[in-house]
PDB file of C-alpha atoms and ligand atoms in Angstrom:
ATOM      1  CA  MET V  30     213.352 169.719 199.578  1.00  0.00           C
ATOM      2  CA  ALA V  31     217.109 171.014 200.586  1.00  0.00           C
ATOM      3  CA  ILE V  32     220.116 169.093 202.702  1.00  0.00           C
ATOM      4  CA  ARG V  33     221.009 171.101 205.403  1.00  0.00           C
ATOM      5  CA  THR V  34     224.324 171.728 207.200  1.00  0.00           C
ATOM      6  CA  ILE V  35     224.638 170.020 210.132  1.00  0.00           C
ATOM      7  CA  LEU V  36     226.591 171.713 212.756  1.00  0.00           C
ATOM      8  CA  HIS V  37     229.540 169.757 214.534  1.00  0.00           C
ATOM      9  CA  TYR V  38     230.398 170.251 218.162  1.00  0.00           C
ATOM     10  CA  PRO V  39     231.688 172.387 219.558  1.00  0.00           C
ATOM     11  CA  ASP V  40     229.597 175.138 217.495  1.00  0.00           C
ATOM     12  CA  LYS V  41     228.141 177.395 220.005  1.00  0.00           C
ATOM     13  CA  ARG V  42     224.571 177.260 218.442  1.00  0.00           C
ATOM     14  CA  LEU V  43     224.193 173.854 219.382  1.00  0.00           C
ATOM     15  CA  ARG V  44     223.643 175.058 222.965  1.00  0.00           C
ATOM     16  CA  ASP V  45     221.059 177.357 222.370  1.00  0.00           C
ATOM     17  CA  PRO V  46     217.558 175.917 223.778  1.00  0.00           C
ATOM     18  CA  GLY V  47     214.643 175.894 220.643  1.00  0.00           C
ATOM     19  CA  LEU V  48     212.055 177.890 221.301  1.00  0.00           C
ATOM     20  CA  PRO V  49     208.344 176.677 221.204  1.00  0.00           C
ATOM     21  CA  VAL V  50     206.530 175.715 217.639  1.00  0.00           C
ATOM     22  CA  THR V  51     203.221 177.935 217.127  1.00  0.00           C
ATOM     23  CA  ASP V  52     203.325 178.347 213.200  1.00  0.00           C
ATOM     24  CA  PHE V  53     202.884 174.840 211.560  1.00  0.00           C
ATOM     25  CA  GLY V  54     203.017 176.643 207.880  1.00  0.00           C
ATOM     26  CA  PRO V  55     204.434 176.250 204.733  1.00  0.00           C
ATOM     27  CA  ASP V  56     207.607 177.364 206.151  1.00  0.00           C
ATOM     28  CA  PHE V  57     207.705 175.119 209.107  1.00  0.00           C
ATOM     29  CA  GLN V  58     206.679 171.940 206.756  1.00  0.00           C
ATOM     30  CA  LYS V  59     209.516 173.016 204.542  1.00  0.00           C
ATOM     31  CA  LEU V  60     211.631 172.675 207.345  1.00  0.00           C
ATOM     32  CA  VAL V  61     210.450 169.133 208.369  1.00  0.00           C
ATOM     33  CA  GLU V  62     211.128 167.951 204.776  1.00  0.00           C
ATOM     34  CA  ASP V  63     214.362 169.543 204.666  1.00  0.00           C
ATOM     35  CA  MET V  64     215.171 168.002 208.264  1.00  0.00           C
ATOM     36  CA  ALA V  65     213.781 164.468 206.988  1.00  0.00           C
ATOM     37  CA  GLU V  66     216.390 164.952 203.840  1.00  0.00           C
ATOM     38  CA  THR V  67     219.018 166.111 206.081  1.00  0.00           C
ATOM     39  CA  MET V  68     218.828 163.047 208.223  1.00  0.00           C
ATOM     40  CA  TYR V  69     218.356 160.383 205.486  1.00  0.00           C
ATOM     41  CA  ALA V  70     221.300 161.926 203.638  1.00  0.00           C
ATOM     42  CA  ALA V  71     223.904 161.567 206.620  1.00  0.00           C
ATOM     43  CA  PRO V  72     222.380 159.140 207.678  1.00  0.00           C
ATOM     44  CA  GLY V  73     221.173 159.360 211.170  1.00  0.00           C
ATOM     45  CA  VAL V  74     217.926 157.756 213.235  1.00  0.00           C
ATOM     46  CA  GLY V  75     217.336 161.342 214.639  1.00  0.00           C
ATOM     47  CA  LEU V  76     217.799 164.672 214.320  1.00  0.00           C
ATOM     48  CA  ALA V  77     216.801 167.837 216.277  1.00  0.00           C
ATOM     49  CA  ALA V  78     215.985 171.524 214.371  1.00  0.00           C
ATOM     50  CA  THR V  79     218.842 173.212 216.695  1.00  0.00           C
ATOM     51  CA  GLN V  80     221.452 170.557 215.096  1.00  0.00           C
ATOM     52  CA  ILE V  81     220.923 172.600 211.765  1.00  0.00           C
ATOM     53  CA  GLY V  82     220.823 175.970 213.718  1.00  0.00           C
ATOM     54  CA  GLU V  83     217.046 176.062 213.996  1.00  0.00           C
ATOM     55  CA  ALA V  84     216.188 177.233 217.439  1.00  0.00           C
ATOM     56  CA  LYS V  85     212.900 175.280 217.292  1.00  0.00           C
ATOM     57  CA  ARG V  86     211.478 172.654 219.434  1.00  0.00           C
ATOM     58  CA  LEU V  87     211.525 170.162 217.419  1.00  0.00           C
ATOM     59  CA  PHE V  88     212.828 166.534 216.168  1.00  0.00           C
ATOM     60  CA  ILE V  89     212.463 163.529 213.700  1.00  0.00           C
ATOM     61  CA  ILE V  90     213.293 160.145 214.274  1.00  0.00           C
ATOM     62  CA  ASP V  91     213.255 157.096 212.057  1.00  0.00           C
ATOM     63  CA  VAL V  92     214.243 153.938 213.966  1.00  0.00           C
ATOM     64  CA  ALA V  93     213.811 151.527 210.609  1.00  0.00           C
ATOM     65  CA  THR V  94     216.956 150.943 209.950  1.00  0.00           C
ATOM     66  CA  GLY V  95     217.088 147.406 208.339  1.00  0.00           C
ATOM     67  CA  ASP V  96     217.914 148.116 204.688  1.00  0.00           C
ATOM     68  CA  ASP V  97     214.523 146.299 203.775  1.00  0.00           C
ATOM     69  CA  GLU V  98     212.473 147.840 206.259  1.00  0.00           C
ATOM     70  CA  PRO V  99     209.833 150.573 204.791  1.00  0.00           C
ATOM     71  CA  SER V 100     210.727 154.018 206.637  1.00  0.00           C
ATOM     72  CA  ASP V 101     208.965 155.099 209.710  1.00  0.00           C
ATOM     73  CA  LEU V 102     209.391 159.266 210.090  1.00  0.00           C
ATOM     74  CA  ARG V 103     208.025 160.227 213.491  1.00  0.00           C
ATOM     75  CA  VAL V 104     208.138 164.137 214.277  1.00  0.00           C
ATOM     76  CA  PHE V 105     207.828 165.554 217.402  1.00  0.00           C
ATOM     77  CA  VAL V 106     206.907 169.236 217.597  1.00  0.00           C
ATOM     78  CA  ASN V 107     207.198 170.830 221.492  1.00  0.00           C
ATOM     79  CA  PRO V 108     207.794 167.450 222.892  1.00  0.00           C
ATOM     80  CA  GLU V 109     207.626 166.905 226.650  1.00  0.00           C
ATOM     81  CA  ILE V 110     208.892 163.737 228.482  1.00  0.00           C
ATOM     82  CA  LEU V 111     206.103 162.802 230.882  1.00  0.00           C
ATOM     83  CA  GLU V 112     207.520 159.785 232.439  1.00  0.00           C
ATOM     84  CA  ARG V 113     211.086 157.658 232.429  1.00  0.00           C
ATOM     85  CA  THR V 114     211.420 154.465 233.729  1.00  0.00           C
ATOM     86  CA  GLY V 115     214.063 151.600 233.848  1.00  0.00           C
ATOM     87  CA  ASP V 116     217.722 152.111 233.301  1.00  0.00           C
ATOM     88  CA  VAL V 117     219.796 150.994 230.025  1.00  0.00           C
ATOM     89  CA  ARG V 118     222.937 151.883 228.638  1.00  0.00           C
ATOM     90  CA  TRP V 119     223.237 152.304 225.257  1.00  0.00           C
ATOM     91  CA  GLU V 120     226.131 153.301 222.597  1.00  0.00           C
ATOM     92  CA  GLU V 121     225.123 156.420 220.696  1.00  0.00           C
ATOM     93  CA  GLY V 122     226.345 158.513 218.306  1.00  0.00           C
ATOM     94  CA  CYS V 123     224.983 161.949 217.134  1.00  0.00           C
ATOM     95  CA  LEU V 124     225.310 163.702 213.848  1.00  0.00           C
ATOM     96  CA  SER V 125     226.990 166.542 215.630  1.00  0.00           C
ATOM     97  CA  PHE V 126     229.935 164.204 216.790  1.00  0.00           C
ATOM     98  CA  PRO V 127     231.008 162.324 213.698  1.00  0.00           C
ATOM     99  CA  GLY V 128     232.808 159.341 214.537  1.00  0.00           C
ATOM    100  CA  VAL V 129     232.110 159.421 218.293  1.00  0.00           C
ATOM    101  CA  HIS V 130     230.365 156.482 219.716  1.00  0.00           C
ATOM    102  CA  GLU V 131     229.917 156.272 223.580  1.00  0.00           C
ATOM    103  CA  GLU V 132     227.973 154.377 226.089  1.00  0.00           C
ATOM    104  CA  ILE V 133     225.428 156.512 228.137  1.00  0.00           C
ATOM    105  CA  ASP V 134     222.775 155.817 230.744  1.00  0.00           C
ATOM    106  CA  ARG V 135     219.330 156.258 229.766  1.00  0.00           C
ATOM    107  CA  ALA V 136     215.812 155.702 230.834  1.00  0.00           C
ATOM    108  CA  GLU V 137     214.890 152.436 229.514  1.00  0.00           C
ATOM    109  CA  ARG V 138     211.424 153.561 228.763  1.00  0.00           C
ATOM    110  CA  VAL V 139     209.639 157.238 228.542  1.00  0.00           C
ATOM    111  CA  LYS V 140     206.076 158.276 227.779  1.00  0.00           C
ATOM    112  CA  VAL V 141     206.559 161.685 225.629  1.00  0.00           C
ATOM    113  CA  ARG V 142     203.733 164.259 224.961  1.00  0.00           C
ATOM    114  CA  ALA V 143     204.067 166.153 221.574  1.00  0.00           C
ATOM    115  CA  GLN V 144     202.607 167.445 218.289  1.00  0.00           C
ATOM    116  CA  ASP V 145     202.800 166.130 215.178  1.00  0.00           C
ATOM    117  CA  ARG V 146     203.830 168.116 211.874  1.00  0.00           C
ATOM    118  CA  GLU V 147     200.373 169.568 211.896  1.00  0.00           C
ATOM    119  CA  GLY V 148     200.322 170.327 215.461  1.00  0.00           C
ATOM    120  CA  LYS V 149     197.971 167.620 216.429  1.00  0.00           C
ATOM    121  CA  PRO V 150     198.539 166.419 220.095  1.00  0.00           C
ATOM    122  CA  PHE V 151     199.768 162.992 220.768  1.00  0.00           C
ATOM    123  CA  GLU V 152     201.050 160.960 223.424  1.00  0.00           C
ATOM    124  CA  LEU V 153     203.657 157.654 223.127  1.00  0.00           C
ATOM    125  CA  GLU V 154     205.235 155.150 225.115  1.00  0.00           C
ATOM    126  CA  ALA V 155     208.511 153.800 223.633  1.00  0.00           C
ATOM    127  CA  ASP V 156     211.223 151.757 224.664  1.00  0.00           C
ATOM    128  CA  GLY V 157     214.276 150.155 223.075  1.00  0.00           C
ATOM    129  CA  LEU V 158     216.015 152.229 220.569  1.00  0.00           C
ATOM    130  CA  LEU V 159     213.194 154.785 219.865  1.00  0.00           C
ATOM    131  CA  ALA V 160     213.197 155.441 223.688  1.00  0.00           C
ATOM    132  CA  VAL V 161     216.588 156.328 223.897  1.00  0.00           C
ATOM    133  CA  ALA V 162     216.500 158.488 220.595  1.00  0.00           C
ATOM    134  CA  ILE V 163     213.731 160.354 222.249  1.00  0.00           C
ATOM    135  CA  GLN V 164     215.700 161.502 225.142  1.00  0.00           C
ATOM    136  CA  HIS V 165     218.720 162.175 222.959  1.00  0.00           C
ATOM    137  CA  GLU V 166     216.930 164.408 220.663  1.00  0.00           C
ATOM    138  CA  ASN V 167     214.916 166.165 223.708  1.00  0.00           C
ATOM    139  CA  ASP V 168     218.148 166.680 224.927  1.00  0.00           C
ATOM    140  CA  HIS V 169     219.102 168.751 221.798  1.00  0.00           C
ATOM    141  CA  LEU V 170     216.065 171.178 222.465  1.00  0.00           C
ATOM    142  CA  ASP V 171     217.506 172.018 225.646  1.00  0.00           C
ATOM    143  CA  GLY V 172     221.220 173.069 224.616  1.00  0.00           C
ATOM    144  CA  LYS V 173     222.300 169.463 225.886  1.00  0.00           C
ATOM    145  CA  LEU V 174     224.620 166.980 223.818  1.00  0.00           C
ATOM    146  CA  MET V 175     225.505 163.533 224.327  1.00  0.00           C
ATOM    147  CA  VAL V 176     229.171 164.594 225.870  1.00  0.00           C
ATOM    148  CA  ASP V 177     227.139 166.149 228.708  1.00  0.00           C
ATOM    149  CA  HIS V 178     226.372 162.549 229.961  1.00  0.00           C
ATOM    150  CA  LEU V 179     230.083 161.370 230.059  1.00  0.00           C
ATOM    151  CA  GLY V 180     232.458 161.482 232.967  1.00  0.00           C
ATOM    152  CA  LEU V 181     235.352 164.433 232.821  1.00  0.00           C
ATOM    153  CA  ILE V 182     238.003 162.223 231.060  1.00  0.00           C
ATOM    154  CA  LYS V 183     235.903 160.836 228.521  1.00  0.00           C
ATOM    155  CA  ARG V 184     234.385 163.971 227.903  1.00  0.00           C
ATOM    156  CA  ARG V 185     237.779 165.878 227.572  1.00  0.00           C
ATOM    157  CA  LEU V 186     238.874 162.945 224.741  1.00  0.00           C
ATOM    158  CA  VAL V 187     235.653 163.700 222.907  1.00  0.00           C
ATOM    159  CA  HIS V 188     236.370 167.214 222.851  1.00  0.00           C
ATOM    160  CA  ARG V 189     239.800 166.987 221.809  1.00  0.00           C
ATOM    161  CA  GLN V 190     238.901 164.340 219.300  1.00  0.00           C
ATOM    162  CA  MET V 191     236.141 166.570 218.108  1.00  0.00           C
ATOM    163  CA  ILE V 192     238.784 169.578 217.842  1.00  0.00           C
ATOM    164  CA  LYS V 193     240.869 167.161 215.683  1.00  0.00           C
ATOM    165  CA  HIS V 194     238.242 166.101 213.521  1.00  0.00           C
ATOM    166  CA  ALA V 195     237.260 170.235 212.550  1.00  0.00           C
ATOM    167  CA  ALA V 196     240.973 170.805 211.951  1.00  0.00           C
ATOM    168  CA  GLU V 197     241.110 168.226 208.921  1.00  0.00           C
TER     169      GLU V 197
HETATM  170 NI1   NI Q 437     222.390 164.085 218.483  1.00  0.00          NI
END
């Protein structure tokens, strides 16, 4: 396993959409392991392959954030959000936006279809942090970032903050 470099906004590669995963072989398994190690080291609750420069439709989430909670790694490959219901405003962060926390409007609940790391299809209904994380990470696979959900003024402030961060 290896910790990979997480791309920071405004790296243009974050805008590259992920391509469907068709090969679940050893290279892919290694990528999933690397992503898990990278996410836990950061630490973060979610990481998309596009955030480490791998243009693949793959993200991982672990919302077991308590110190004494066992880890609960979930792997989503070729995900598709089938249903979004309700509204919730959630303060989000992103490993590609260090130091940035912004409230973003999301659906309260989602139903998602995806494949696991072995390629086996599954469906999942989620709410709370897991639902928000699924929407956030799924956005990454389309090259969409948290900043795209903000109004113009906030977006400019975050942009400036990130340019400043990159220069430090
Ligand atoms: Ni993110």
